[in-house]
GROMACS .gro file of C-alpha atoms in nm:
model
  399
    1UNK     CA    1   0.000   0.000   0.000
    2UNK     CA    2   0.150   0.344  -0.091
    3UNK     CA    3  -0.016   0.634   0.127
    4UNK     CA    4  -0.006   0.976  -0.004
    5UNK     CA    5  -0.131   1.322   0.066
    6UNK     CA    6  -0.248   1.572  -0.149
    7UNK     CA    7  -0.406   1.899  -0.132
    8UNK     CA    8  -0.781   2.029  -0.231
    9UNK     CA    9  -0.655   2.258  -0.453
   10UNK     CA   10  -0.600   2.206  -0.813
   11UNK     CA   11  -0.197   2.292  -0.821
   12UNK     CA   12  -0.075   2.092  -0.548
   13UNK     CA   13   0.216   2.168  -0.339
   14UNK     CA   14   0.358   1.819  -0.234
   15UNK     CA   15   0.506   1.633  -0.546
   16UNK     CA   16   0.487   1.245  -0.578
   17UNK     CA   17   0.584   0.989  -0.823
   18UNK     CA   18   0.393   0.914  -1.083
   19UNK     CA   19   0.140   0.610  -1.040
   20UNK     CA   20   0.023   0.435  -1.337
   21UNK     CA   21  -0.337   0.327  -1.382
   22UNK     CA   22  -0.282  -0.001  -1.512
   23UNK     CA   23  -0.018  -0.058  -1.196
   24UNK     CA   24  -0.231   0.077  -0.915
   25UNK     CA   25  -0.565   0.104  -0.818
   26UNK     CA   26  -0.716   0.321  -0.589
   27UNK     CA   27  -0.867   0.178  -0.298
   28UNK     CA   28  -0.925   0.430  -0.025
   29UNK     CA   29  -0.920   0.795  -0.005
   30UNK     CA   30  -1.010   1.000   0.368
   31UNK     CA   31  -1.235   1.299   0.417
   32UNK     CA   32  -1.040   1.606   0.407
   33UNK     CA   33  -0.823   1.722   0.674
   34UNK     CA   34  -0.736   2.082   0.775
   35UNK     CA   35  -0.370   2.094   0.900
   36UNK     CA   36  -0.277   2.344   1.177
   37UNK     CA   37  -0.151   2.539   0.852
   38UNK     CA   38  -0.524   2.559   0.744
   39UNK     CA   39  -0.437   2.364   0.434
   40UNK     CA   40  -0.684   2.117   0.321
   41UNK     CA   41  -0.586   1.784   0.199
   42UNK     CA   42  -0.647   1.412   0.180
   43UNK     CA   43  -0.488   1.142   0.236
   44UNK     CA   44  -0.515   0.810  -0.057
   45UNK     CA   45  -0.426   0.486  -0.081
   46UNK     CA   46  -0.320   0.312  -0.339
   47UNK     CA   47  -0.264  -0.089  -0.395
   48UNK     CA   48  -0.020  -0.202  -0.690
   49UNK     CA   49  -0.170  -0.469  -0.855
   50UNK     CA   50   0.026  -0.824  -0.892
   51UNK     CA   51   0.170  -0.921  -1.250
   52UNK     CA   52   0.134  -1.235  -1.329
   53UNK     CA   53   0.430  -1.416  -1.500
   54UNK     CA   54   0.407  -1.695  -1.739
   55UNK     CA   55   0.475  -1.926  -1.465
   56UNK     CA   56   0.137  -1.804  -1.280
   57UNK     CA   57  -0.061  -1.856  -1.537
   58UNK     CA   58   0.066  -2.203  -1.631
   59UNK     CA   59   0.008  -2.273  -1.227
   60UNK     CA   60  -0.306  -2.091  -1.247
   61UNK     CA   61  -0.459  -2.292  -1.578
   62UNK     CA   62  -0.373  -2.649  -1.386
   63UNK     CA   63  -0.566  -2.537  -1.090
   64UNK     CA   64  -0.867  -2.359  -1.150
   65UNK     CA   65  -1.162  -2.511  -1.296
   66UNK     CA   66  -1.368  -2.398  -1.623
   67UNK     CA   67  -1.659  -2.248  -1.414
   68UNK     CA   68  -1.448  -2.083  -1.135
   69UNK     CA   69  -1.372  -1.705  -1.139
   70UNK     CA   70  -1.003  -1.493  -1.146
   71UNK     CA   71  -0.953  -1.238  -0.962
   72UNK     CA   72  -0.701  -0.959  -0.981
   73UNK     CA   73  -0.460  -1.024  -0.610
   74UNK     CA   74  -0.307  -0.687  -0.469
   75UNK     CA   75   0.041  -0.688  -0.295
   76UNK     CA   76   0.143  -0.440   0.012
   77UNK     CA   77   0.457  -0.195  -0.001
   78UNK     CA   78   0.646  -0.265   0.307
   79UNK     CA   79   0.716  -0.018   0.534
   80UNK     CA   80   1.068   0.010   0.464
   81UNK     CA   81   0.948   0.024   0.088
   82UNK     CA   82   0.722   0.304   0.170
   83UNK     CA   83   0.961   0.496   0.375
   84UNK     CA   84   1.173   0.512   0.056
   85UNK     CA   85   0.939   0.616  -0.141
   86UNK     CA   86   0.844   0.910   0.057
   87UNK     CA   87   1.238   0.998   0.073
   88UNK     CA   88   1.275   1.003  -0.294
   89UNK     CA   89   0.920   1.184  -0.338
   90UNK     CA   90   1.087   1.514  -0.246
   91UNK     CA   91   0.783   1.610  -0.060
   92UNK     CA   92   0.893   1.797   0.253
   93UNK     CA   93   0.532   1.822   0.386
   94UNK     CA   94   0.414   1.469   0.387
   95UNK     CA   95   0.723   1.377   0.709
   96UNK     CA   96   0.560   1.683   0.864
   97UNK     CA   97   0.227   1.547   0.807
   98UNK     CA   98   0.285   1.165   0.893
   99UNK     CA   99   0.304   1.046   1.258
  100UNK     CA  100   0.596   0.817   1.318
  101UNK     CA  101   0.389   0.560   1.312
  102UNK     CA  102   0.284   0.337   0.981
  103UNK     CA  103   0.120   0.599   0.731
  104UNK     CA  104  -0.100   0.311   0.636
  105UNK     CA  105  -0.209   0.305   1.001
  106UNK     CA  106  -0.269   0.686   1.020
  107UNK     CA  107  -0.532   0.633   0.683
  108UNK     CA  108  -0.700   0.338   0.838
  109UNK     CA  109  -0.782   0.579   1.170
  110UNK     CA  110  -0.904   0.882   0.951
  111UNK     CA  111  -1.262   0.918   0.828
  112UNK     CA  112  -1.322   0.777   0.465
  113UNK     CA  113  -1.405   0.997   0.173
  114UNK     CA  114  -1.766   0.897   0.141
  115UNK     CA  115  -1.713   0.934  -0.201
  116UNK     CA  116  -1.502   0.591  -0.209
  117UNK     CA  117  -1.847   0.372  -0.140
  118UNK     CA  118  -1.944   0.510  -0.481
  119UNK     CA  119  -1.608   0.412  -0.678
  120UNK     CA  120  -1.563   0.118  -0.477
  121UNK     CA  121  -1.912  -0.036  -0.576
  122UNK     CA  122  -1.885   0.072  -0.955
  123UNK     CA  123  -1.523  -0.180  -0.928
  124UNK     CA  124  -1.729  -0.443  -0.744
  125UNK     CA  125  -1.968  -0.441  -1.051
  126UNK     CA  126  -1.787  -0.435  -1.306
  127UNK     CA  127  -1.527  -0.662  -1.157
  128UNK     CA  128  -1.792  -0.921  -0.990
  129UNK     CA  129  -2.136  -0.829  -1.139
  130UNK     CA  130  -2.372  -1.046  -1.310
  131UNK     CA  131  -2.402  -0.959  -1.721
  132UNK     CA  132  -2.759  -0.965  -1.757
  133UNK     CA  133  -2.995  -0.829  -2.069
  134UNK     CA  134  -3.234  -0.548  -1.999
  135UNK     CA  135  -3.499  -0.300  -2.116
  136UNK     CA  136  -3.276  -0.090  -2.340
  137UNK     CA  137  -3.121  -0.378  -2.513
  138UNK     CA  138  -2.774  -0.232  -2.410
  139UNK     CA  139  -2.650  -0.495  -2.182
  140UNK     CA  140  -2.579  -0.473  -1.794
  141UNK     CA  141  -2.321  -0.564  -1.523
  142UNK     CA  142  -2.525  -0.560  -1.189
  143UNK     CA  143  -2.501  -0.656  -0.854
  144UNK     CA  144  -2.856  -0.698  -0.654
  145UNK     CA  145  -2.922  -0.539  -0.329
  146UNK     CA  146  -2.633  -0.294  -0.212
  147UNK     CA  147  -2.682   0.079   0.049
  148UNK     CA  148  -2.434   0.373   0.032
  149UNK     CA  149  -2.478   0.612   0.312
  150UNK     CA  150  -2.374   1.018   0.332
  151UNK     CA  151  -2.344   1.268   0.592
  152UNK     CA  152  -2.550   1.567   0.532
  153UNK     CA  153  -2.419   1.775   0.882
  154UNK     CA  154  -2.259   2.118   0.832
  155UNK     CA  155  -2.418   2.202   0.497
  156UNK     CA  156  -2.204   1.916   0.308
  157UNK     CA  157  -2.364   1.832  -0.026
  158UNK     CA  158  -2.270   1.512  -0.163
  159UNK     CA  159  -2.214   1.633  -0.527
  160UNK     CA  160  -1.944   1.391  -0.665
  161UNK     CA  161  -1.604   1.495  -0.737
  162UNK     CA  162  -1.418   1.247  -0.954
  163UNK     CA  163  -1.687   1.371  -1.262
  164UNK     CA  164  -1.892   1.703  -1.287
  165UNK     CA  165  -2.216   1.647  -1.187
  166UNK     CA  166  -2.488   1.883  -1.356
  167UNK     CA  167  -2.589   2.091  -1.046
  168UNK     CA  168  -2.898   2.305  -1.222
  169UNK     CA  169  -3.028   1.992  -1.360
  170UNK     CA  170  -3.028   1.830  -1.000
  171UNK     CA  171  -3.184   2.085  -0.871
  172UNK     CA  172  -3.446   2.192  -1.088
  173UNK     CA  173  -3.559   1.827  -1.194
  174UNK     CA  174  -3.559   1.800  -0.761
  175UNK     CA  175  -3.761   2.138  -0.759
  176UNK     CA  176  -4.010   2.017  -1.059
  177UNK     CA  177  -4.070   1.700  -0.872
  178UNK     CA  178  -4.197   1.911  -0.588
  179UNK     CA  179  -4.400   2.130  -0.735
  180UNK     CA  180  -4.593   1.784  -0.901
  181UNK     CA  181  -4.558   1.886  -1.299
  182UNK     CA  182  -4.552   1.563  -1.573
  183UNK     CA  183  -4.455   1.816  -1.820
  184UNK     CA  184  -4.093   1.765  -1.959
  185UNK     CA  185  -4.108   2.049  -2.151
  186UNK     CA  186  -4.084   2.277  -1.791
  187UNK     CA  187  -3.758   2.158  -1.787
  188UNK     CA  188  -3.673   2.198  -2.174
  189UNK     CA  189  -3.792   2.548  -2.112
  190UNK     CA  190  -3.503   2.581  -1.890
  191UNK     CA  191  -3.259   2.408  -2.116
  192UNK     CA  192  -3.254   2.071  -1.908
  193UNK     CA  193  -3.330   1.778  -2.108
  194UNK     CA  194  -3.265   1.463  -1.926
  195UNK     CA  195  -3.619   1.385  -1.975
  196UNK     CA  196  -3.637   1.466  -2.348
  197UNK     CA  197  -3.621   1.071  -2.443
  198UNK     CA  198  -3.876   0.923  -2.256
  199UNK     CA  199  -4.117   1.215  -2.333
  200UNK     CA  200  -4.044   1.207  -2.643
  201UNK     CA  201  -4.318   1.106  -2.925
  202UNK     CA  202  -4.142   0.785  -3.027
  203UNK     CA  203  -4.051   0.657  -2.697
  204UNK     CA  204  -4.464   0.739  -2.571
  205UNK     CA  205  -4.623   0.547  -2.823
  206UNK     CA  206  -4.359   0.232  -2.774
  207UNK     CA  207  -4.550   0.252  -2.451
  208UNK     CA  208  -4.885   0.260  -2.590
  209UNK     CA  209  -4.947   0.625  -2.485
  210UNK     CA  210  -4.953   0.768  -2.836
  211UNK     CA  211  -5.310   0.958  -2.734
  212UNK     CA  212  -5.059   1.173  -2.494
  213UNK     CA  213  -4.903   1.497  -2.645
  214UNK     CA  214  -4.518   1.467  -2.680
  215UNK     CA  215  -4.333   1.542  -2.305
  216UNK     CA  216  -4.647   1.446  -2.140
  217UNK     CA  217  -4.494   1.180  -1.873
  218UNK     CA  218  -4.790   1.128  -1.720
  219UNK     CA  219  -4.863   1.035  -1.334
  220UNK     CA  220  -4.485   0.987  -1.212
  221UNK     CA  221  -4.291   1.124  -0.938
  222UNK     CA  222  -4.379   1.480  -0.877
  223UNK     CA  223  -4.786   1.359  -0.912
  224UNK     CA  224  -4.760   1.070  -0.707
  225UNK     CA  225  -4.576   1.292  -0.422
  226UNK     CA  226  -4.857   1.560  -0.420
  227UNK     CA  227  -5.181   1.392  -0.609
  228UNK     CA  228  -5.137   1.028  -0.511
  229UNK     CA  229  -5.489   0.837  -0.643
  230UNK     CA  230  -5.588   1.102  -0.841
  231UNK     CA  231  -5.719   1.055  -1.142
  232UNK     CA  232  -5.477   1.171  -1.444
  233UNK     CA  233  -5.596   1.297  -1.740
  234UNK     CA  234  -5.307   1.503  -1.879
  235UNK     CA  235  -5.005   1.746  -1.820
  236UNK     CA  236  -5.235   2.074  -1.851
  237UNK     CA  237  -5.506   1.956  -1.585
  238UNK     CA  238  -5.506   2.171  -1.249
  239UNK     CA  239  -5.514   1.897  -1.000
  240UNK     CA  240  -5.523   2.148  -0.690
  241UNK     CA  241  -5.723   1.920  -0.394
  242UNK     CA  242  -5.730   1.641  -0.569
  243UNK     CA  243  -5.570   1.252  -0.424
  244UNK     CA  244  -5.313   1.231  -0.152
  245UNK     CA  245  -5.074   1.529  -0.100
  246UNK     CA  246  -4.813   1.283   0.089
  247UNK     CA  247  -4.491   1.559   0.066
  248UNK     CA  248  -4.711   1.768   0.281
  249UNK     CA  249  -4.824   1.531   0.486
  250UNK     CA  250  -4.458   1.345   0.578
  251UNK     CA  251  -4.393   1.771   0.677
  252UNK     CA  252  -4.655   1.782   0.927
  253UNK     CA  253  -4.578   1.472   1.083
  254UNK     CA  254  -4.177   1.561   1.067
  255UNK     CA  255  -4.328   1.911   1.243
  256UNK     CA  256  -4.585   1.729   1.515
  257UNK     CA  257  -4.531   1.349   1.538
  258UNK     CA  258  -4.165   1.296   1.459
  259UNK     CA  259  -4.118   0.962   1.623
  260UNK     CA  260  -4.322   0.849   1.397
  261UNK     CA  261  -4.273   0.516   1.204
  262UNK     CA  262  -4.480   0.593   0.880
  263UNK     CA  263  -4.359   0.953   0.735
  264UNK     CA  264  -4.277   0.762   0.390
  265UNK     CA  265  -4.349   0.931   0.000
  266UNK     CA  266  -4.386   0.670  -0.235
  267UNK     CA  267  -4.384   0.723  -0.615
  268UNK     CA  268  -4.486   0.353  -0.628
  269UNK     CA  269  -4.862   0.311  -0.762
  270UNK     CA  270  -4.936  -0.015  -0.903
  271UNK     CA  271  -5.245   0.145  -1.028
  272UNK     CA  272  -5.060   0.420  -1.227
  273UNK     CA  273  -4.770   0.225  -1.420
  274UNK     CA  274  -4.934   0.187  -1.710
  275UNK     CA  275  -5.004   0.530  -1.756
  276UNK     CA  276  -4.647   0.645  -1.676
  277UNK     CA  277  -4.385   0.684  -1.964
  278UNK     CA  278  -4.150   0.521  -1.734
  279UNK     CA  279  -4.234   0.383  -1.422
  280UNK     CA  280  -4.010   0.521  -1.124
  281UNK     CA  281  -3.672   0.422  -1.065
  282UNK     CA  282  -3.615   0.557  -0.701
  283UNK     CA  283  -3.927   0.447  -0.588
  284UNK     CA  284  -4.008   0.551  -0.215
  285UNK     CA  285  -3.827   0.748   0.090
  286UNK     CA  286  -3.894   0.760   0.454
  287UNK     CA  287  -3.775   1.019   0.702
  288UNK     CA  288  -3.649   1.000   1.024
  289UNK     CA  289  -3.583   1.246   1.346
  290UNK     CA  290  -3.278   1.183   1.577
  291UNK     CA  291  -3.121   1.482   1.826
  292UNK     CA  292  -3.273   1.743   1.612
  293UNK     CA  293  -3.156   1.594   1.261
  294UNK     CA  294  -3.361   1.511   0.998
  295UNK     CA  295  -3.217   1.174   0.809
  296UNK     CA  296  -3.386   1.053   0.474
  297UNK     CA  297  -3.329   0.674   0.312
  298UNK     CA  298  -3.409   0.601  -0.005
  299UNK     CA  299  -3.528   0.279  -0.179
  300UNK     CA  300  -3.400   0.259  -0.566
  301UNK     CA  301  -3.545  -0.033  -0.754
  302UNK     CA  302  -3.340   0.033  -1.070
  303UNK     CA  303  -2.975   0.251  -1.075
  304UNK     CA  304  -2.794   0.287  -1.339
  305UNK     CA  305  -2.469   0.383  -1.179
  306UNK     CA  306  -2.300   0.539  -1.446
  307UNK     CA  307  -2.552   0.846  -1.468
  308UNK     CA  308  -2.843   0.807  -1.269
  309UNK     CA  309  -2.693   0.748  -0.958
  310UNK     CA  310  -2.480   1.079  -0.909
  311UNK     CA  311  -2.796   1.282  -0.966
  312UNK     CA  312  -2.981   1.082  -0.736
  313UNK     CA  313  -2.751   1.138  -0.470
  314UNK     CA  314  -2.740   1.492  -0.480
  315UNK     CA  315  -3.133   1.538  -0.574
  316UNK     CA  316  -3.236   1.335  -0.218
  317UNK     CA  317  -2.975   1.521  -0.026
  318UNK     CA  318  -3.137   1.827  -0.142
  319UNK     CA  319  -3.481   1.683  -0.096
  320UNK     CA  320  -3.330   1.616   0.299
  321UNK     CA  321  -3.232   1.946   0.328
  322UNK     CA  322  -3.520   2.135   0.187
  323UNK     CA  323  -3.699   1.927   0.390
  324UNK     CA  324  -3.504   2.002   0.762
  325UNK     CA  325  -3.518   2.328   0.643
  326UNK     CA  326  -3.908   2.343   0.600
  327UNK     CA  327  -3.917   2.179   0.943
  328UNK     CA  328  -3.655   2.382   1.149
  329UNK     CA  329  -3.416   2.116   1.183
  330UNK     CA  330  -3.009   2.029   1.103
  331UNK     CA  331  -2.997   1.760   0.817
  332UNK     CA  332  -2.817   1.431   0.939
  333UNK     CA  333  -2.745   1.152   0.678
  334UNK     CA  334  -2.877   1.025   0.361
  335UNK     CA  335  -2.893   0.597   0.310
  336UNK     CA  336  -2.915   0.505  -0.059
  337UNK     CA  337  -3.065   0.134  -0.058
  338UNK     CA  338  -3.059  -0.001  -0.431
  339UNK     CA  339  -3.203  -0.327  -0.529
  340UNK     CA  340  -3.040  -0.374  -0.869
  341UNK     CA  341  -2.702  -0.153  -0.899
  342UNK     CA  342  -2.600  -0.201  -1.271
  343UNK     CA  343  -2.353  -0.060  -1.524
  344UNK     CA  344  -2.447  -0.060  -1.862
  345UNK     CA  345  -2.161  -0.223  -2.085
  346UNK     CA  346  -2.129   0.081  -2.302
  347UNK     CA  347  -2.038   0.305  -1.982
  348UNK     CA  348  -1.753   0.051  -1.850
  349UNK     CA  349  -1.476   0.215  -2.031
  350UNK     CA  350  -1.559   0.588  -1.889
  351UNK     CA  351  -1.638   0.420  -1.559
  352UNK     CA  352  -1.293   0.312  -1.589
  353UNK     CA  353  -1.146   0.652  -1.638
  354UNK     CA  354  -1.371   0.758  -1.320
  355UNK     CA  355  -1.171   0.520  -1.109
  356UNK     CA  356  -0.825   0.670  -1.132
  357UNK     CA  357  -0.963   1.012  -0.985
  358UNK     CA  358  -0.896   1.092  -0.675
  359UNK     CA  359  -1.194   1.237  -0.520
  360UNK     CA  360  -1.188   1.593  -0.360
  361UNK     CA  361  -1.340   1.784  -0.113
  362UNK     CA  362  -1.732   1.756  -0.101
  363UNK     CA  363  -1.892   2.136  -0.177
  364UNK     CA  364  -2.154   2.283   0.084
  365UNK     CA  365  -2.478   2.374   0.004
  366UNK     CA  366  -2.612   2.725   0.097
  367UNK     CA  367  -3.005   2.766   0.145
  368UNK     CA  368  -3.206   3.121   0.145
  369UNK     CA  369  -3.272   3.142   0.500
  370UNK     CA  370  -3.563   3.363   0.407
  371UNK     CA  371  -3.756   3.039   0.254
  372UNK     CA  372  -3.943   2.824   0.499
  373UNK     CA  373  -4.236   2.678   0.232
  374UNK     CA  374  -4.126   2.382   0.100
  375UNK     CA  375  -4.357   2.517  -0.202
  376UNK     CA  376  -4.163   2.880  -0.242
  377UNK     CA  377  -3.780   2.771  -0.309
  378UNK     CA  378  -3.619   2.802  -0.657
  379UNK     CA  379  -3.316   2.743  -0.789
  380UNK     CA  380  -3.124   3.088  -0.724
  381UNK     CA  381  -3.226   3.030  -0.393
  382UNK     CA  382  -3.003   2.747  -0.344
  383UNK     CA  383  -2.600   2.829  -0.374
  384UNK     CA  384  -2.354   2.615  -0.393
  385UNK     CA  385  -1.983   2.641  -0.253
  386UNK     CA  386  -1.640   2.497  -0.309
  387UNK     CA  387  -1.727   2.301  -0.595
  388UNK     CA  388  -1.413   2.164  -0.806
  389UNK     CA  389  -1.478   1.825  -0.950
  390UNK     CA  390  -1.271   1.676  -1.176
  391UNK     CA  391  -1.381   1.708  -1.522
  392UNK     CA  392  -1.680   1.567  -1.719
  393UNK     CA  393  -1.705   1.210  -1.856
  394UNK     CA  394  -1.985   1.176  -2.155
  395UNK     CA  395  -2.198   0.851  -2.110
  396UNK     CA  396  -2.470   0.783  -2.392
  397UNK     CA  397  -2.832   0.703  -2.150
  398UNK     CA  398  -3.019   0.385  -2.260
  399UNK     CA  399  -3.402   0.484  -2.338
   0.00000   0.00000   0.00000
C-alpha cells in the first residue's frame, strides 16, 4: 500500500511519483483534513496490482476449474518500501504530516471519503457483477441489493467529485418534482433535457401512450408525491385538492409526530404504471428524526450507476435538506438502498477513467434562509460552494 497526501486545490504543493493506472488502483481515499496550517488535503491509498508471469498462469490454468472465477490479487509496499518512497518523493510536507507511526495506520484511523463507497461499488460491478440483458437492449453488469450512506451535517452536499455532476439539472428536476408537474417540456424550457427521451413522441407510443401529447410523462414522481390516487388525465389539468398530497403530509408529521414510524413518500402506484412513460426508478423514501436531525433513506429499484446514480444522490440530499429546512431542523445523513445496482456495458470504459480520480473535497450547500415553504424555493435560492470536480465524462443514457 503506498499512502499519499495531497491537497484540495488544483496545483498541489507536495510532489509524488507518478502512479500508473494499469499498476495501481485506488482503494481508499479520507475525508479532508485541515492541517494546523489551514491547508486542506487528503490522504489516498493506493494498492499495486500483482503481474502475473508466465509461470502463474501455467500454475493458475492447472488449478482452477472452467466455471471458477479470477480475480485480480493486490500486494502491500512494506514499510521500509514506503519509507523510501516518501524519501525520494521530495515532498517535505508529507514527514511533517505523517506520525511516526505506519502511514498506512494513520489512513486506516481517519474518516473515509464517502465518495469511495461510490467508486468502490462501480469496481465491485464491473469486476464481480452479473451480465444480464435489460430494457434498453444495451446490456448490464449488476449486482442486486447494495446501500451507500452520506453525511448531510454542516451544509455538506454530496455532489461527486471524480466527474462534474450537472448541479442546475439536480436541482431543478428535484424542484419540478416538488412542485408535481408531468410536463418535460418545464424543464426543456429551462434548457434541461434529461427527460427529453422518454417524453419524447417515439418513446410514448412504444409505450402505448400515443393519445398523450409529446413530453407528457404522465402520473410519475412529482404527481404521485402531491396527487397520489388522483385521477390523471393530462399534463395541462389543475389537480389542486385532488388525491393524496403525501410531501405535505410526511412535513406535518416531521413538524408534530416525529417519532413516527410511517412519514414515507412513495412514487410507487401499481395502479398508475401503465399510464407512466416510465415507471419510477427511485421508488419511495422515509424520514427520520434523531437529536434534532432530519435523516432521509431512499429505496431505488433500478440505478444505473454510471448516470443516474450521481444525480440521485445529490437530488435526495437536497430533498433532505429542503426538507429540515421546511421543518426547522439540522440535516443528518442520507442511506441510498438499491435493489439492482447495474452498469451498462457501453459506460464501462468511462467508468474506468472515473476510477483513477482521486476524489476531492465535497462542496456545501447554501439555502435562502428567508424560505421556509417547502412550495416557495427556486433554484437561485439554493447556492452552492467549493465546488471543483474533476472534469466531465460523456456517457450515452439507454431509453
Amino acid at each position: 500500500e503506498i499512502p499519499i497526501h495531497s491537497t484540495g486545490f488544483e496545483d498541489c504543493d507536495v510532489s509524488f511519483p507518478s502512479l500508473p493506472s494499469d499498476e495501481y488502483i485506488l482503494t481508499s481515499a479520507s475525508a479532508p483534513v485541515t492541517t494546523s496550517e489551514e491547508l486542506v488535503v487528503n490522504f489516498n491509498v493506493f494498492e499495486r496490482i500483482k503481474k502475473k508471469t508466465k509461470e502463474d498462469e501455467q500454475e493458475a490454468e492447472s488449478v482452477i476449474a472452467d466455471d471458477a472465477v479470477q480475480t485480480t490479487t493486490t500486494t502491500r509496499t512494506s514499510d521500509d518500501e514506503l519509507n523510501a518512497l516518501l524519501k525520494t518523493s521530495q515532498a517535505p510536507m508529507t514527514s511533517q504530516l505523517l506520525p511516526p507511526s505506519s502511514a498506512s495506520t494513520l489512513v486506516e484511523s481517519m474518516a473515509a471519503h464517502e465518495e469511495m463507497q461510490y467508486l468502490n461499488l462501480i469496481r465491485d460491478i464491473i469486476d464481480h457483477g452479473v451480465q444480464r440483458g435489460d430494457r434498453t437492449g444495451t446490456g448490464t453488469l449488476s449486482k442486486f441489493g447494495v446501500q451507500m450512506r452520506f453525511s448531510l451535517r454542516n451544509n455538506v452536499l454530496p455532489l461527486l467529485t471524480t466527474k462534474r455532476v450537472f448541479w442546475r439539472g439536480v436541482a431543478e428536476e428535484l424542484l419540478w418534482f416538488v412542485s408535481g408537474s408531468t410536463n418535460a417540456k418545464d424543464l426543456q424550457d429551462k434548457n434541461i433535457r434529461i427527460w427529453d427521451g422518454n417524453g419524447s413522441r417515439e418513446f410514448l407510443d412504444s409505450r402505448g401512450l400515443g393519445h398523450r401529447e409529446e413530453g407528457d410523462l404522465g402520473p410519475v414522481y412529482g404527481f404521485q408525491w402531491r396527487h397520489f390516487g388522483a385521477q390523471y388525465t393530462d399534463m395541462h389539468a389543475d389537480y389542486s385538492g385532488q388525491g393524496v398530497d403525501q410531501l405535505a403530509k410526511a412535513i406535518d408529521a416531521i413538524k408534530n409526530n416525529p417519532t413516527d414510524r410511517r412519514i414515507l413518500v412513495s412514487a410507487w402506484n401499481p395502479a398508475a404504471l401503465d399510464e407512466m412513460a416510465l415507471p419510477p426508478c427511485h421508488m419511495f423514501c422515509q424520514f427520520y428524526v434523531a437529536d434534532g436531525a432530519l435523516s432521509c433513506q431512499m429505496y431505488q429499484r433500478s440505478a444505473d450507476m454510471g448516470l443516474g446514480v450521481p444525480f440521485n444522490i445529490a437530488s435526495y440530499a437536497l430533498l433532505t435538506r429542503l426538507v429540515a429546512r421546511v421543518c426547522d431542523l439540522d440535516a443528518g445523513e442520507f442511506i441510498h438502498t438499491i435493489g439492482d445496482a447495474h452498469v451498462y456495458l457501453n459506460h464501462v470504459d468511462a467508468l474506468r477513467t472515473q476510477l483513477t480520480r482521486i476524489p476531492r473535497p465535497f462542496p456545501r450547500l447554501v439555502i435562502n434562509e428567508e424560505k421556509r415553504d417547502i412550495d416557495s424555493f427556486s433554484y437561485e435560492d439554493l447556492t452552492v460552494e467549493g465546488y471543483s470536480p474533476h472534469g466531465t465524462i460523456k456517457m450515452k443514457m439507454a431509453v
